[in-house]
Every structure is written in C-alpha cells, then in structure tokens.
Short mmCIF file of C-alpha atoms in Angstrom, two decimals:
data_model
loop_
_atom_site.label_atom_id
_atom_site.label_comp_id
_atom_site.label_asym_id
_atom_site.label_seq_id
_atom_site.Cartn_x
_atom_site.Cartn_y
_atom_site.Cartn_z
CA MET B 1 87.21 78.19 180.01
CA SER B 2 88.72 80.61 177.41
CA ARG B 3 87.70 80.81 174.02
CA PRO B 4 88.29 83.61 171.62
CA ALA B 5 84.83 85.44 170.77
CA GLU B 6 85.32 84.22 167.04
CA THR B 7 84.34 80.85 167.90
CA THR B 8 81.01 81.76 169.63
CA VAL B 9 78.43 79.89 167.43
CA LEU B 10 75.37 81.08 169.41
CA SER B 11 75.26 83.68 171.93
CA MET B 12 71.85 84.51 174.57
CA ARG B 13 72.00 87.97 176.48
CA SER B 14 69.50 88.78 179.04
CA LEU B 15 67.02 86.38 177.73
CA SER B 16 63.47 85.87 179.46
CA ILE B 17 60.65 83.72 178.70
CA ALA B 18 57.38 84.63 179.58
CA LEU B 19 54.93 81.62 180.94
CA PRO B 20 51.40 82.16 180.46
CA PRO B 21 48.77 84.13 183.23
CA GLY B 22 48.03 81.41 185.81
CA ALA B 23 51.41 79.42 185.55
CA ASP B 24 53.42 78.59 188.84
CA ARG B 25 55.85 81.29 188.05
CA ALA B 26 55.90 84.46 185.77
CA LEU B 27 58.85 83.63 183.63
CA ALA B 28 60.34 79.93 182.74
CA VAL B 29 63.54 81.72 181.77
CA SER B 30 65.10 84.71 183.65
CA ASP B 31 68.00 87.09 182.55
CA LEU B 32 70.17 84.67 181.02
CA SER B 33 73.32 85.06 179.44
CA LEU B 34 75.25 82.01 177.93
CA ASP B 35 77.34 81.26 174.95
CA LEU B 36 77.69 78.32 173.05
CA TYR B 37 80.80 77.98 171.16
CA ARG B 38 81.92 75.88 167.68
CA ASN B 39 83.24 72.58 168.40
CA GLU B 40 82.06 71.98 172.07
CA ILE B 41 79.03 70.06 173.90
CA LEU B 42 77.42 72.36 176.56
CA CYS B 43 75.60 70.59 178.71
CA VAL B 44 72.57 72.31 180.24
CA VAL B 45 71.35 70.69 183.38
CA GLY B 46 68.77 71.40 186.32
CA GLU B 47 65.42 69.88 187.72
CA SER B 48 62.03 69.83 185.93
CA GLY B 49 60.55 73.12 185.62
CA SER B 50 64.28 74.54 185.78
CA GLY B 51 63.27 76.18 181.95
CA LYS B 52 66.16 73.62 180.11
CA SER B 53 63.90 73.01 177.37
CA LEU B 54 61.71 75.97 176.82
CA LEU B 55 65.33 77.40 176.31
CA ALA B 56 65.86 75.03 173.50
CA ASN B 57 62.25 75.60 172.19
CA ALA B 58 63.00 79.32 172.39
CA ILE B 59 66.54 78.59 170.10
CA MET B 60 64.40 76.62 167.73
CA GLY B 61 61.50 79.28 167.42
CA LEU B 62 59.20 76.33 168.31
CA LEU B 63 58.11 77.86 171.57
CA PRO B 64 54.11 76.41 172.56
CA ASN B 65 51.45 78.67 172.29
CA GLY B 66 51.28 81.50 175.20
CA VAL B 67 54.74 81.27 175.82
CA ARG B 68 56.67 84.05 174.58
CA VAL B 69 60.48 86.09 174.89
CA ALA B 70 60.13 88.61 176.95
CA SER B 71 62.86 90.47 176.43
CA GLY B 72 66.94 89.68 175.72
CA THR B 73 68.35 88.44 172.44
CA ILE B 74 69.52 85.15 170.82
CA ASP B 75 71.89 85.89 168.38
CA PHE B 76 73.13 83.10 165.98
CA GLU B 77 76.05 84.27 163.97
CA GLY B 78 75.14 87.63 163.57
CA THR B 79 71.39 86.70 162.77
CA GLU B 80 68.61 87.79 165.70
CA LEU B 81 66.66 84.89 166.09
CA THR B 82 63.60 86.43 168.33
CA THR B 83 62.61 88.52 165.80
CA LEU B 84 63.26 86.63 162.90
CA PRO B 85 60.05 86.59 160.32
CA ALA B 86 58.55 83.26 160.55
CA ASN B 87 59.81 82.47 156.52
CA ARG B 88 63.36 82.77 157.60
CA TYR B 89 63.50 81.01 160.37
CA ARG B 90 62.02 77.88 158.79
CA LYS B 91 65.01 78.09 156.10
CA LEU B 92 67.41 78.18 159.46
CA ARG B 93 65.80 75.41 161.47
CA GLY B 94 67.04 71.81 160.41
CA ALA B 95 69.40 73.40 157.95
CA ARG B 96 71.78 75.70 160.32
CA ILE B 97 70.20 74.99 163.83
CA ALA B 98 68.83 71.00 164.48
CA MET B 99 67.26 69.53 167.08
CA VAL B 100 66.99 66.03 168.84
CA PHE B 101 63.75 65.70 170.61
CA GLN B 102 63.24 63.82 174.12
CA GLU B 103 60.90 61.15 172.95
CA PRO B 104 61.66 59.91 169.46
CA MET B 105 58.31 58.09 169.51
CA THR B 106 56.13 61.15 169.69
CA ALA B 107 58.50 62.93 167.61
CA LEU B 108 58.27 60.59 164.91
CA ASN B 109 55.79 60.82 162.04
CA PRO B 110 53.91 57.23 162.58
CA VAL B 111 53.01 57.00 159.13
CA LEU B 112 56.11 57.80 157.41
CA THR B 113 59.15 55.35 157.02
CA VAL B 114 62.75 56.74 158.22
CA ARG B 115 63.69 57.14 154.59
CA GLU B 116 60.20 59.17 154.16
CA GLN B 117 60.71 61.34 156.63
CA ILE B 118 64.34 62.17 156.18
CA ASP B 119 63.69 62.81 152.48
CA GLU B 120 61.06 65.11 153.45
CA ALA B 121 63.14 67.12 155.16
CA LEU B 122 65.89 67.04 152.33
CA VAL B 123 63.00 68.38 149.65
CA ALA B 124 61.46 70.87 151.88
CA HIS B 125 64.88 72.56 151.77
CA GLY B 126 65.64 71.72 147.80
CA VAL B 127 68.81 69.12 148.53
CA GLY B 128 69.44 67.33 144.93
CA ASN B 129 67.22 65.18 143.13
CA ALA B 130 65.23 61.91 144.11
CA ALA B 131 68.64 59.85 143.54
CA GLU B 132 71.21 62.20 145.40
CA ARG B 133 68.40 62.15 148.25
CA GLN B 134 68.73 58.63 148.11
CA ARG B 135 72.30 58.44 148.42
CA ARG B 136 72.45 60.74 151.21
CA ILE B 137 69.75 59.44 153.32
CA LEU B 138 71.87 56.05 153.38
CA GLU B 139 75.01 57.71 154.31
CA LEU B 140 73.18 59.25 156.90
CA LEU B 141 71.49 55.81 158.46
CA ASP B 142 75.38 54.08 158.41
CA ALA B 143 76.89 57.27 159.90
CA THR B 144 74.54 56.97 163.26
CA GLY B 145 75.35 53.06 162.96
CA LEU B 146 71.94 51.84 162.02
CA PRO B 147 72.02 48.03 160.81
CA ASP B 148 71.31 47.38 157.36
CA PRO B 149 70.53 50.65 156.17
CA GLU B 150 69.10 49.48 152.94
CA THR B 151 66.19 47.42 154.43
CA LEU B 152 66.01 49.81 157.94
CA GLN B 153 65.23 52.90 155.44
CA HIS B 154 61.66 51.42 154.84
CA ALA B 155 60.76 50.60 158.65
CA TYR B 156 58.12 52.80 160.36
CA PRO B 157 58.89 54.18 164.16
CA PHE B 158 57.57 51.54 165.68
CA ARG B 159 59.28 48.73 164.06
CA LEU B 160 62.50 50.36 165.65
CA SER B 161 63.42 49.88 169.10
CA GLY B 162 63.88 53.00 171.44
CA GLY B 163 67.93 52.85 170.41
CA GLN B 164 67.19 53.00 166.73
CA ARG B 165 64.82 55.42 166.90
CA GLN B 166 66.84 57.37 168.41
CA ARG B 167 69.75 56.85 166.18
CA ALA B 168 67.16 57.88 163.38
CA MET B 169 66.29 60.89 165.06
CA ILE B 170 69.95 62.19 164.89
CA ALA B 171 70.06 61.42 161.50
CA MET B 172 67.29 63.10 160.62
CA ALA B 173 68.77 66.36 162.52
CA LEU B 174 71.92 65.95 160.46
CA ALA B 175 70.39 65.82 157.38
CA LEU B 176 71.30 69.35 156.54
CA GLU B 177 74.63 69.41 158.22
CA PRO B 178 73.60 72.14 160.97
CA ASP B 179 76.43 73.89 162.58
CA VAL B 180 74.36 73.95 165.80
CA LEU B 181 72.66 70.89 167.46
CA ILE B 182 70.27 70.98 170.23
CA ALA B 183 70.02 67.85 171.95
CA ASP B 184 66.72 67.45 174.72
CA GLU B 185 67.57 64.35 176.81
CA PRO B 186 68.18 62.44 174.31
CA THR B 187 69.08 58.83 176.15
CA THR B 188 66.65 59.09 179.15
CA ALA B 189 64.83 55.98 178.68
CA LEU B 190 67.68 53.86 176.69
CA ASP B 191 69.45 51.24 178.72
CA VAL B 192 72.77 51.86 179.71
CA THR B 193 74.78 49.70 176.65
CA THR B 194 72.44 51.59 174.27
CA GLN B 195 72.85 54.91 175.79
CA LYS B 196 76.60 54.46 176.11
CA GLN B 197 76.37 54.16 172.14
CA ILE B 198 74.54 57.26 171.65
CA LEU B 199 76.81 59.30 173.52
CA GLU B 200 79.50 57.95 171.61
CA LEU B 201 78.22 58.82 168.94
CA LEU B 202 76.94 62.08 169.11
CA ARG B 203 80.58 63.03 170.59
CA GLU B 204 82.30 61.77 167.41
CA ILE B 205 79.84 63.31 164.66
CA GLN B 206 80.24 66.53 167.25
CA GLN B 207 84.24 66.49 167.17
CA ARG B 208 84.16 64.90 163.65
CA ARG B 209 81.72 68.18 162.25
CA ARG B 210 83.23 70.63 164.64
CA LEU B 211 79.17 71.42 165.84
CA GLY B 212 78.32 73.17 168.88
CA VAL B 213 76.38 70.88 170.67
CA LEU B 214 73.57 71.87 173.45
CA PHE B 215 72.90 68.89 175.09
CA ILE B 216 69.99 68.86 177.79
CA THR B 217 69.89 66.54 180.69
CA HIS B 218 69.46 65.84 184.04
CA ASP B 219 71.44 62.46 184.43
CA PHE B 220 74.92 63.69 185.57
CA GLY B 221 76.92 60.59 184.75
CA VAL B 222 76.01 61.85 180.98
CA VAL B 223 77.52 64.90 181.88
CA ALA B 224 80.43 63.35 183.50
CA GLU B 225 80.92 61.59 180.44
CA ILE B 226 80.14 64.15 177.49
CA ALA B 227 80.55 67.72 178.75
CA ASP B 228 83.10 70.02 178.04
CA ARG B 229 80.96 72.91 179.88
CA VAL B 230 77.93 72.84 182.20
CA ALA B 231 75.15 75.23 182.78
CA VAL B 232 73.19 74.70 186.10
CA MET B 233 69.77 76.31 185.82
CA ARG B 234 67.06 76.51 188.88
CA LEU B 235 63.64 77.56 188.19
CA GLY B 236 64.85 80.04 185.12
CA GLU B 237 67.98 81.32 186.23
CA LEU B 238 71.23 80.59 185.54
CA VAL B 239 73.08 79.46 189.07
CA GLU B 240 76.02 77.94 187.90
CA GLU B 241 78.44 77.81 184.96
CA GLY B 242 81.76 76.52 183.66
CA PRO B 243 84.48 73.87 182.56
CA ALA B 244 82.80 70.33 183.37
CA ARG B 245 85.20 69.07 186.02
CA GLN B 246 84.98 71.72 187.73
CA VAL B 247 81.46 72.13 188.06
CA LEU B 248 81.52 68.52 188.79
CA ASP B 249 84.34 67.87 191.38
CA HIS B 250 83.73 71.77 192.60
CA PRO B 251 80.35 72.91 192.67
CA ARG B 252 79.96 76.85 193.73
CA HIS B 253 76.44 77.43 194.30
CA GLY B 254 74.11 75.57 196.70
CA TYR B 255 71.93 74.21 194.51
CA THR B 256 74.29 72.52 192.39
CA GLN B 257 76.03 71.21 195.33
CA LYS B 258 72.81 69.61 196.02
CA LEU B 259 71.96 68.03 192.67
CA VAL B 260 75.73 66.28 193.25
CA ALA B 261 75.27 64.91 196.48
CA ALA B 262 72.19 63.06 195.10
CA VAL B 263 73.67 61.84 192.27
CA ARG B 264 76.74 60.79 194.35
CA GLY B 265 73.97 59.27 197.05
CA LEU B 266 72.90 56.78 194.32
CA SER B 267 76.17 55.07 194.03
CA ASP B 268 76.32 54.70 197.81
CA THR B 269 74.60 51.47 198.67
CA SER B 270 76.24 50.59 201.46
CA GLY B 271 73.84 48.24 203.76
CA ALA B 272 70.64 48.91 200.58
CA ALA B 273 70.04 45.21 201.24
CA ARG B 274 68.38 43.34 203.92
CA GLU B 275 67.81 39.16 204.86
CA HIS B 276 63.79 38.53 203.78
CA ARG B 277 63.24 34.78 205.45
CA SER B 278 59.38 35.56 205.01
CA GLU B 279 57.12 33.08 202.99
CA PRO B 280 57.40 34.75 199.21
CA VAL B 281 54.36 37.26 198.69
CA LEU B 282 54.74 36.28 194.80
CA SER B 283 56.21 33.64 193.03
CA ILE B 284 56.84 32.96 189.19
CA LEU B 285 57.64 29.80 188.26
CA GLY B 286 58.73 28.61 184.34
CA ALA B 287 56.94 31.86 182.81
CA THR B 288 57.63 31.00 179.13
CA LYS B 289 55.84 33.76 176.62
CA THR B 290 56.75 33.68 172.94
CA PHE B 291 55.49 36.63 170.63
CA VAL B 292 55.02 35.93 166.77
CA THR B 293 54.81 38.81 164.65
CA ALA B 294 54.69 39.41 160.97
CA THR B 295 57.56 41.30 159.04
CA GLY B 296 57.76 42.67 155.81
CA GLY B 297 53.71 43.54 155.38
CA PHE B 298 50.69 42.05 156.57
CA PHE B 299 50.82 39.53 153.38
CA SER B 300 53.70 38.53 153.18
CA GLY B 301 53.44 35.50 155.26
CA LYS B 302 56.74 35.99 157.03
CA ARG B 303 56.65 35.86 160.50
CA ARG B 304 59.19 36.55 163.21
CA ARG B 305 59.38 34.71 166.66
CA VAL B 306 60.26 36.18 169.90
CA GLU B 307 60.87 34.38 173.01
CA ALA B 308 60.50 37.23 175.58
CA LEU B 309 60.64 34.82 178.39
CA LYS B 310 62.06 31.69 178.82
CA ASP B 311 61.47 29.77 181.72
CA VAL B 312 61.88 32.24 184.46
CA SER B 313 61.68 31.81 187.98
CA LEU B 314 61.86 34.23 190.74
CA ASP B 315 60.09 34.78 193.94
CA ILE B 316 59.42 38.12 196.18
CA ALA B 317 59.42 38.11 199.86
CA GLN B 318 57.25 40.01 202.37
CA GLY B 319 58.90 43.56 202.11
CA GLU B 320 61.62 42.84 199.91
CA THR B 321 62.33 44.93 196.37
CA LEU B 322 63.51 42.91 193.74
CA GLY B 323 65.57 44.69 190.94
CA LEU B 324 65.33 43.46 187.71
CA VAL B 325 68.40 44.85 185.25
CA GLY B 326 68.76 44.27 181.63
CA GLU B 327 68.46 46.01 178.41
CA SER B 328 65.48 47.08 175.91
CA GLY B 329 64.15 43.68 174.65
CA SER B 330 65.44 41.41 177.64
CA GLY B 331 62.33 40.72 178.71
CA LYS B 332 62.10 42.83 181.72
CA SER B 333 58.57 44.48 181.21
CA THR B 334 56.92 41.62 179.56
CA LEU B 335 57.51 39.59 182.87
CA GLY B 336 56.10 42.57 184.69
CA GLN B 337 53.12 42.94 182.51
CA ALA B 338 52.59 39.41 183.37
CA VAL B 339 52.57 39.79 187.01
CA VAL B 340 50.10 42.20 186.71
CA GLN B 341 47.76 39.73 184.37
CA LEU B 342 47.89 42.54 181.56
CA LEU B 343 49.45 39.34 179.29
CA GLU B 344 48.88 35.77 179.85
CA LEU B 345 52.08 33.34 179.71
CA ASP B 346 52.38 30.63 177.35
CA SER B 347 53.45 28.42 179.91
CA GLY B 348 54.30 29.00 183.88
CA GLU B 349 52.74 30.26 186.51
CA ILE B 350 52.22 33.33 188.53
CA ARG B 351 51.29 32.58 192.50
CA PHE B 352 50.25 35.33 194.83
CA HIS B 353 50.72 33.96 198.38
CA GLY B 354 51.02 30.48 197.27
CA THR B 355 48.11 30.34 194.86
CA PRO B 356 48.32 30.53 191.47
CA ILE B 357 46.18 33.41 189.94
CA ALA B 358 45.36 31.85 187.10
CA GLU B 359 43.62 29.22 188.85
CA MET B 360 41.48 31.61 191.22
CA PRO B 361 37.66 31.70 191.08
CA ARG B 362 36.62 34.98 189.69
CA LYS B 363 35.39 36.64 192.41
CA GLU B 364 39.02 35.92 194.22
CA ARG B 365 41.03 37.15 191.23
CA GLU B 366 39.06 40.33 191.27
CA ARG B 367 40.07 40.97 195.21
CA VAL B 368 43.60 40.04 194.21
CA ARG B 369 43.98 42.26 191.53
CA PRO B 370 43.91 45.89 193.64
CA LYS B 371 46.38 44.09 195.33
CA ILE B 372 49.13 44.12 192.86
CA GLN B 373 49.39 47.37 190.92
CA ILE B 374 52.21 48.81 188.24
CA VAL B 375 53.89 51.84 187.80
CA PHE B 376 54.72 52.28 184.19
CA GLN B 377 57.73 53.46 182.12
CA ASP B 378 55.47 56.36 180.29
CA PRO B 379 53.47 58.07 182.37
CA PHE B 380 51.82 60.55 179.77
CA ALA B 381 50.69 57.47 177.45
CA SER B 382 49.33 55.60 181.11
CA LEU B 383 47.45 58.70 181.77
CA ASN B 384 43.98 59.46 180.12
CA PRO B 385 44.53 62.89 178.56
CA ARG B 386 41.11 63.95 178.80
CA HIS B 387 41.07 63.16 182.44
CA ARG B 388 41.72 65.35 185.02
CA ILE B 389 44.29 63.94 187.86
CA ARG B 390 41.50 63.73 190.30
CA ARG B 391 39.50 61.51 188.47
CA ALA B 392 42.94 59.06 187.65
CA LEU B 393 43.44 58.94 191.38
CA THR B 394 39.89 57.81 192.66
CA GLU B 395 38.49 55.91 189.94
CA THR B 396 39.73 52.81 190.22
CA GLN B 397 39.14 52.89 194.27
CA VAL B 398 35.83 53.75 193.31
CA ILE B 399 35.28 50.54 191.14
CA HIS B 400 36.76 48.40 194.07
CA GLY B 401 33.83 50.11 196.30
CA THR B 402 35.36 52.83 198.31
CA ARG B 403 33.19 56.03 198.84
CA ARG B 404 33.97 59.02 196.62
CA ALA B 405 34.62 61.27 199.61
CA ASP B 406 37.32 58.13 200.81
CA ALA B 407 38.85 57.96 197.37
CA LEU B 408 39.64 61.78 197.12
CA ALA B 409 40.88 61.95 200.43
CA GLN B 410 43.44 59.11 200.10
CA ALA B 411 44.48 60.43 196.42
CA GLU B 412 45.60 63.60 198.47
CA ARG B 413 47.55 61.96 200.55
CA MET B 414 49.54 59.84 198.03
CA LEU B 415 49.67 63.24 196.19
CA ASP B 416 51.20 64.72 199.38
CA LEU B 417 53.65 61.84 199.68
CA VAL B 418 54.83 62.43 196.05
CA GLY B 419 55.66 65.54 196.41
CA LEU B 420 52.36 67.65 194.94
CA ASP B 421 50.22 69.61 195.97
CA GLN B 422 46.16 69.17 196.15
CA GLY B 423 45.91 71.76 193.35
CA ALA B 424 47.24 68.83 191.06
CA LEU B 425 44.02 66.99 191.31
CA ASP B 426 42.07 69.71 188.92
CA ARG B 427 45.01 69.79 185.84
CA PHE B 428 45.23 67.73 182.71
CA PRO B 429 48.29 65.44 182.21
CA HIS B 430 49.65 67.52 179.52
CA GLU B 431 49.83 70.57 182.25
CA PHE B 432 52.91 68.53 183.78
CA SER B 433 56.33 67.77 183.53
CA GLY B 434 57.28 64.56 183.01
CA GLY B 435 58.84 64.03 186.26
CA GLN B 436 55.54 65.29 187.91
CA ARG B 437 53.67 62.94 185.30
CA GLN B 438 55.64 60.11 187.29
CA ARG B 439 55.28 60.94 190.45
CA ILE B 440 51.28 60.88 189.80
CA GLY B 441 51.57 57.34 188.19
CA ILE B 442 53.32 56.33 191.48
CA ALA B 443 50.51 57.90 193.55
CA ARG B 444 48.26 56.22 191.12
CA ALA B 445 49.31 52.76 192.29
CA LEU B 446 49.43 53.66 196.11
CA VAL B 447 46.05 54.29 196.20
CA MET B 448 44.88 51.19 196.33
CA GLU B 449 47.29 50.79 199.10
CA PRO B 450 49.26 47.47 197.52
CA GLU B 451 51.16 44.27 198.78
CA LEU B 452 53.26 44.43 195.81
CA ILE B 453 53.96 47.14 193.22
CA VAL B 454 55.64 46.60 190.12
CA ALA B 455 57.76 49.92 188.87
CA ASP B 456 58.67 49.80 185.39
CA GLU B 457 61.35 52.26 185.09
CA ALA B 458 59.46 54.52 187.54
CA VAL B 459 62.18 56.95 188.09
CA SER B 460 63.95 56.97 184.79
CA ALA B 461 62.19 60.15 183.53
CA LEU B 462 63.11 62.39 187.19
CA ASP B 463 65.40 64.75 187.97
CA VAL B 464 68.50 63.53 190.18
CA SER B 465 67.29 65.09 193.42
CA ILE B 466 63.61 64.06 192.68
CA GLN B 467 64.83 60.97 191.86
CA ALA B 468 66.29 60.49 195.16
CA GLN B 469 63.32 61.89 197.03
CA ILE B 470 61.06 58.91 195.24
CA LEU B 471 63.41 56.51 195.91
CA GLU B 472 63.55 57.40 199.37
CA LEU B 473 59.43 57.41 199.47
CA LEU B 474 59.32 53.96 198.06
CA ALA B 475 61.68 52.70 200.38
CA ASP B 476 59.42 54.73 203.29
CA ILE B 477 56.32 52.99 202.15
CA ARG B 478 57.74 49.69 201.83
CA ASP B 479 59.40 49.66 205.25
CA ARG B 480 56.07 51.30 206.95
CA LEU B 481 53.66 48.82 204.75
CA HIS B 482 55.85 45.95 204.27
CA LEU B 483 55.30 46.53 200.64
CA SER B 484 57.04 44.33 197.94
CA MET B 485 58.20 45.41 194.94
CA LEU B 486 59.61 44.10 191.60
CA PHE B 487 61.96 47.09 190.39
CA ILE B 488 62.35 46.95 186.61
CA THR B 489 65.35 49.38 185.64
CA HIS B 490 68.16 49.79 183.31
CA ASP B 491 70.09 52.18 185.86
CA LEU B 492 72.43 50.30 187.61
CA ARG B 493 72.88 52.98 190.37
CA VAL B 494 69.32 53.15 191.14
CA ALA B 495 69.21 49.27 191.46
CA ALA B 496 71.70 49.10 193.76
CA GLN B 497 70.45 51.63 195.84
CA VAL B 498 66.84 50.65 196.53
CA CYS B 499 67.10 46.84 195.42
CA ASP B 500 67.86 43.88 198.16
CA ARG B 501 67.93 41.67 195.60
CA ILE B 502 68.71 42.24 191.70
CA ALA B 503 68.39 39.69 188.85
CA VAL B 504 69.88 39.89 185.63
CA MET B 505 67.63 39.45 182.67
CA GLN B 506 69.37 38.79 178.66
CA ARG B 507 67.23 37.95 176.11
CA GLY B 508 64.56 36.23 178.02
CA GLU B 509 66.65 34.69 180.48
CA ILE B 510 67.78 35.30 183.90
CA VAL B 511 71.74 35.09 183.45
CA GLU B 512 72.69 36.20 187.26
CA HIS B 513 70.80 36.38 190.23
CA GLY B 514 71.83 37.45 194.21
CA ASN B 515 72.64 39.83 196.53
CA ALA B 516 72.41 43.44 195.07
CA GLN B 517 75.66 44.38 196.21
CA GLU B 518 77.08 41.12 195.15
CA VAL B 519 75.62 41.05 191.78
CA LEU B 520 76.60 44.91 191.24
CA HIS B 521 80.30 45.04 192.77
CA ALA B 522 81.55 41.44 191.87
CA PRO B 523 79.28 40.19 188.92
CA SER B 524 80.05 36.75 187.62
CA HIS B 525 78.32 36.91 184.42
CA GLY B 526 80.21 38.48 181.34
CA TYR B 527 76.90 40.16 180.29
CA THR B 528 76.44 41.56 183.92
CA ARG B 529 79.90 42.96 183.85
CA THR B 530 79.18 44.82 180.43
CA LEU B 531 76.07 46.67 181.76
CA CYS B 532 78.25 47.69 184.95
CA ASP B 533 81.24 48.87 182.31
CA SER B 534 78.63 50.79 180.38
CA MET B 535 77.25 53.12 182.86
CA PRO B 536 78.25 56.88 181.87
CA GLY B 537 80.54 58.69 183.77
CA LYS B 538 81.39 55.55 186.09
CA GLU B 539 84.57 56.67 186.75
CA TRP B 540 83.51 60.03 188.40
CA PHE B 541 81.34 57.96 190.84
CA VAL B 542 84.27 55.92 191.71
#
C-alpha cells in the first residue's frame, strides 16, 4: 500500500526489545521497522509470545520491569518516544496515544464508577471544569453506544457485561481525542454479536476521527473484517506486511500461510459430526436457576431477578461432544457450573450414568466428582497466583489418593500433551502467556482422567494455530478415552469443528438443538441465524 510520507503518524525503525535474563529468548522484538498511518487500521497478528503486546507497551511507555528497549527508535510525529522523560510521557499518554487493553475487568479500577474513572483522566490532563467534564463523559458514553449513559455512568465495572466494560474502556481511551489508538485484543472474550458491534464501533470512530489504529489480534476473522493493512510477527520478528487482502488471500511467508491454513481449517467442518447411540453419560432434566441481585445499592430494597436457566434438558453420550452456543448472559456458563456442582439448581436434576448426583450418598458423590472436570474461561483467575504449576497439577490428584510421584508423572504427561515442557512445573502462572495458561488449565482437567469435561470457552484466548492444535488434542483424547465433552463457546467456527451436536441458548432457554452441521449451515431459529451472520470475516471464510 503506497501512502505519502506526511500521513505517517507513528514510525518504528530497527526496534529491539530485550527480555530479562533467563527468558526463553533474548529479544521479545527484534529489529522491527513498521509505520502506522493516519486514518487506517493496521492489524498486528501472530501467536502468543510473538511480541505483539510488548510492542504496544513499548509505544505506550509501559514495559514491565526487566524489559527494555535495547535499540532502535519509536517516532511519534517528530517526538522520539524511547528517550522521552517520564513527565513528558505522562502528558502524551492518553492525550495523544491511548490504549484499549485486552482484559477490561483487570484494567478498570473496581472501586471507581465509570464516570469517576473517565473523570480521573480528564482531571489529570487539566480538561475543563466539573460541568464541562460531566458533559464530556456523557458524550463519550453515548458515542460508544452504552445504554442510558445518565444511569450507567454511576455503575461499577463488575455491574457491566463484558461488552459494556469494553465500551467503557474505549470511551476512556477516546476521552482526550488521541491521534493514535492501540487496541490489544479488544474483542477476544466477547460473543460474536457483541464482537461485531465493537468492531463496527471502532471502525466508525476511526474513520470519523481519522485515527491511526494499531489493532493487535490473533483472530483472522477480525483481521478480515476490519484491517486496512496487516503486519505478521513471529518470535519477535516482522515476517510479512502488506494490504489486508493481499496478506489474507495471497500470503507470501510460510508462517503466514500456516496461520491462514489453520484458520481456514476451522471452517472445514466436513465429517465433524458422528452418530452416538450409547446410553447418556450425563443427563440434564428440567434445569432451572434464578439469581436475585440487589440494584441501586445494598439498602435500596430493589431486587433484580435473572432467570439464568429455564427448564433446560439435554444429554451427552459417551464419547460425544455437545456444543453450547450463545451470547454472554444466555446461561451457558451457569449450566456448566451446575454440571460440575459449583452451584445448585432451583429445580430439575443432573444425572451421571442415570443416577441423580444430588441424591448420591456423600462417599459416592466424592467418587464421582473427579470424573467431571472443568476448564475455566479465565485461566489466570482459576490458577492460584502463589502456587507453582507443579502444585496446580498434582494437588487434586493427591487429595484423591494418588501418590505424589505418580501424580507428578501424570502432570508431566499432560503438559506434554498440551504442548508445554516440564520446565513449566516450577514456574508461576504470571510467567506464562494467556494461551499457555489456558493450556495449563486443560492439563489440570485431564490429569484426573475424567469421563466428562466441561470446557467453558477453553480455546477463546488461544492463537489460531494453537487453537487448532488444542482442538485436535481434545478430539484425540475424546476418541482414545471415550471422553464426553460439554463444549461452551461463542465461536461458531470452533463449535462446527469440534462438536457432534449443538444446542443454542438464548436468555436461559434452548432455542435450537441438533446435528452440528444442520444447526450451523441451515439454522431454523432466527437467533441462530443472527449468530451465524455476526461471525467476523464471514465472507472471507467462504
């Protein structure tokens, strides 16, 4: 793509970022040269550990301790960022270059309301008086599509849905009208309809304000939907760069070809479904669950009732994978938690090999519990940050009577299965990438050799090539051990690849249920059709 030099807003030349001693390689980013132009979206893609996020942090001046720019330059409209004093960086950060972080729940302050957090940024940069700032906050919340800004501005982050939190993050990033917006995996954990809305919002804001957007992602569907140009990184090196369609349709580098092939492989669903005529391993009969929460403060007396599950009935045969698909708040995770006995149903029952779990004697229930394992959606939150991976993978085995030596041997086998070496055992969760932590979560579920796994968004945080590997791994283990799976996901391409049957949930109810190919290629319910139509980059996959 040819662009005049005067439209360059951010320029990196021969940039190298050094990792601390003992890391898996010396340089996180090696000799990278790349430009970002005004009024474009540049997608930076690559697997976990490719250096994408550290590149973004270097631009923002937010590199973690022990990581530093070793050489090269980052030029922002004539200002060299790598040597910029801290006080000048603080004035530039947020005002001229802003960032939307990958995990809004951890990036937002849990004890401040949405209004307070945006106002904090405005005050720090000396923007207007209180009345002017208040008007600006409401304008931002309205511009990012948040409902009822007057009310929502007083909400705390935990009161918002995932999509609302991401919109609030975007509002904060735009508060000071920056010239460059860095978006680090901003739609990774969102369901497809919310993802589509966020992508449309970012594109609309980028075009209206003529922003230069550096969009970091591992989702090629997102790239096909939103990118003007694409830069592909591998182990810290820039291996390919060019117009989006050129890179997506005619990749030159072998690594890019591998990534594109892995993604297109997810859309090849031929032969995925299999017939299962055995007795159900798990039966869910009339599952109903209602949550009652306080609104407007603890002492307001107001209560909100949410019917998370409404008379849900499903079964899973031995060796079968049942996909559970739907948007955030549809009840998918609630059903998964009920299956693994993390919450009790209001009514209905869950049967394991025909016996209601709730009616089992205590000893029988303790014997059954290891047979049903879960892979959680958020691997960082589900791993104890103070425990090494050795303990995370052996503790449950030891509690259930396995000798420590045998438990350790099993942990090593499972790490090998999910593509991690034994050195991982002596590291802490924070020392891994998001994708690596998710693989550890899968290994932890597998060490107990369960009969049923509840996989709650188990591959949502993984790169496309690792995602393909994990799906193949789960399919191999399922077939070899006759493992059954309840596979909860918002990614319909993943569901089509791995599931035999699919159940579509909306507002606590199953609205469509059947063979995976029939549900996804010829959906009968309007909601299922909406989900299919919302898949990012859908046309590119055809």
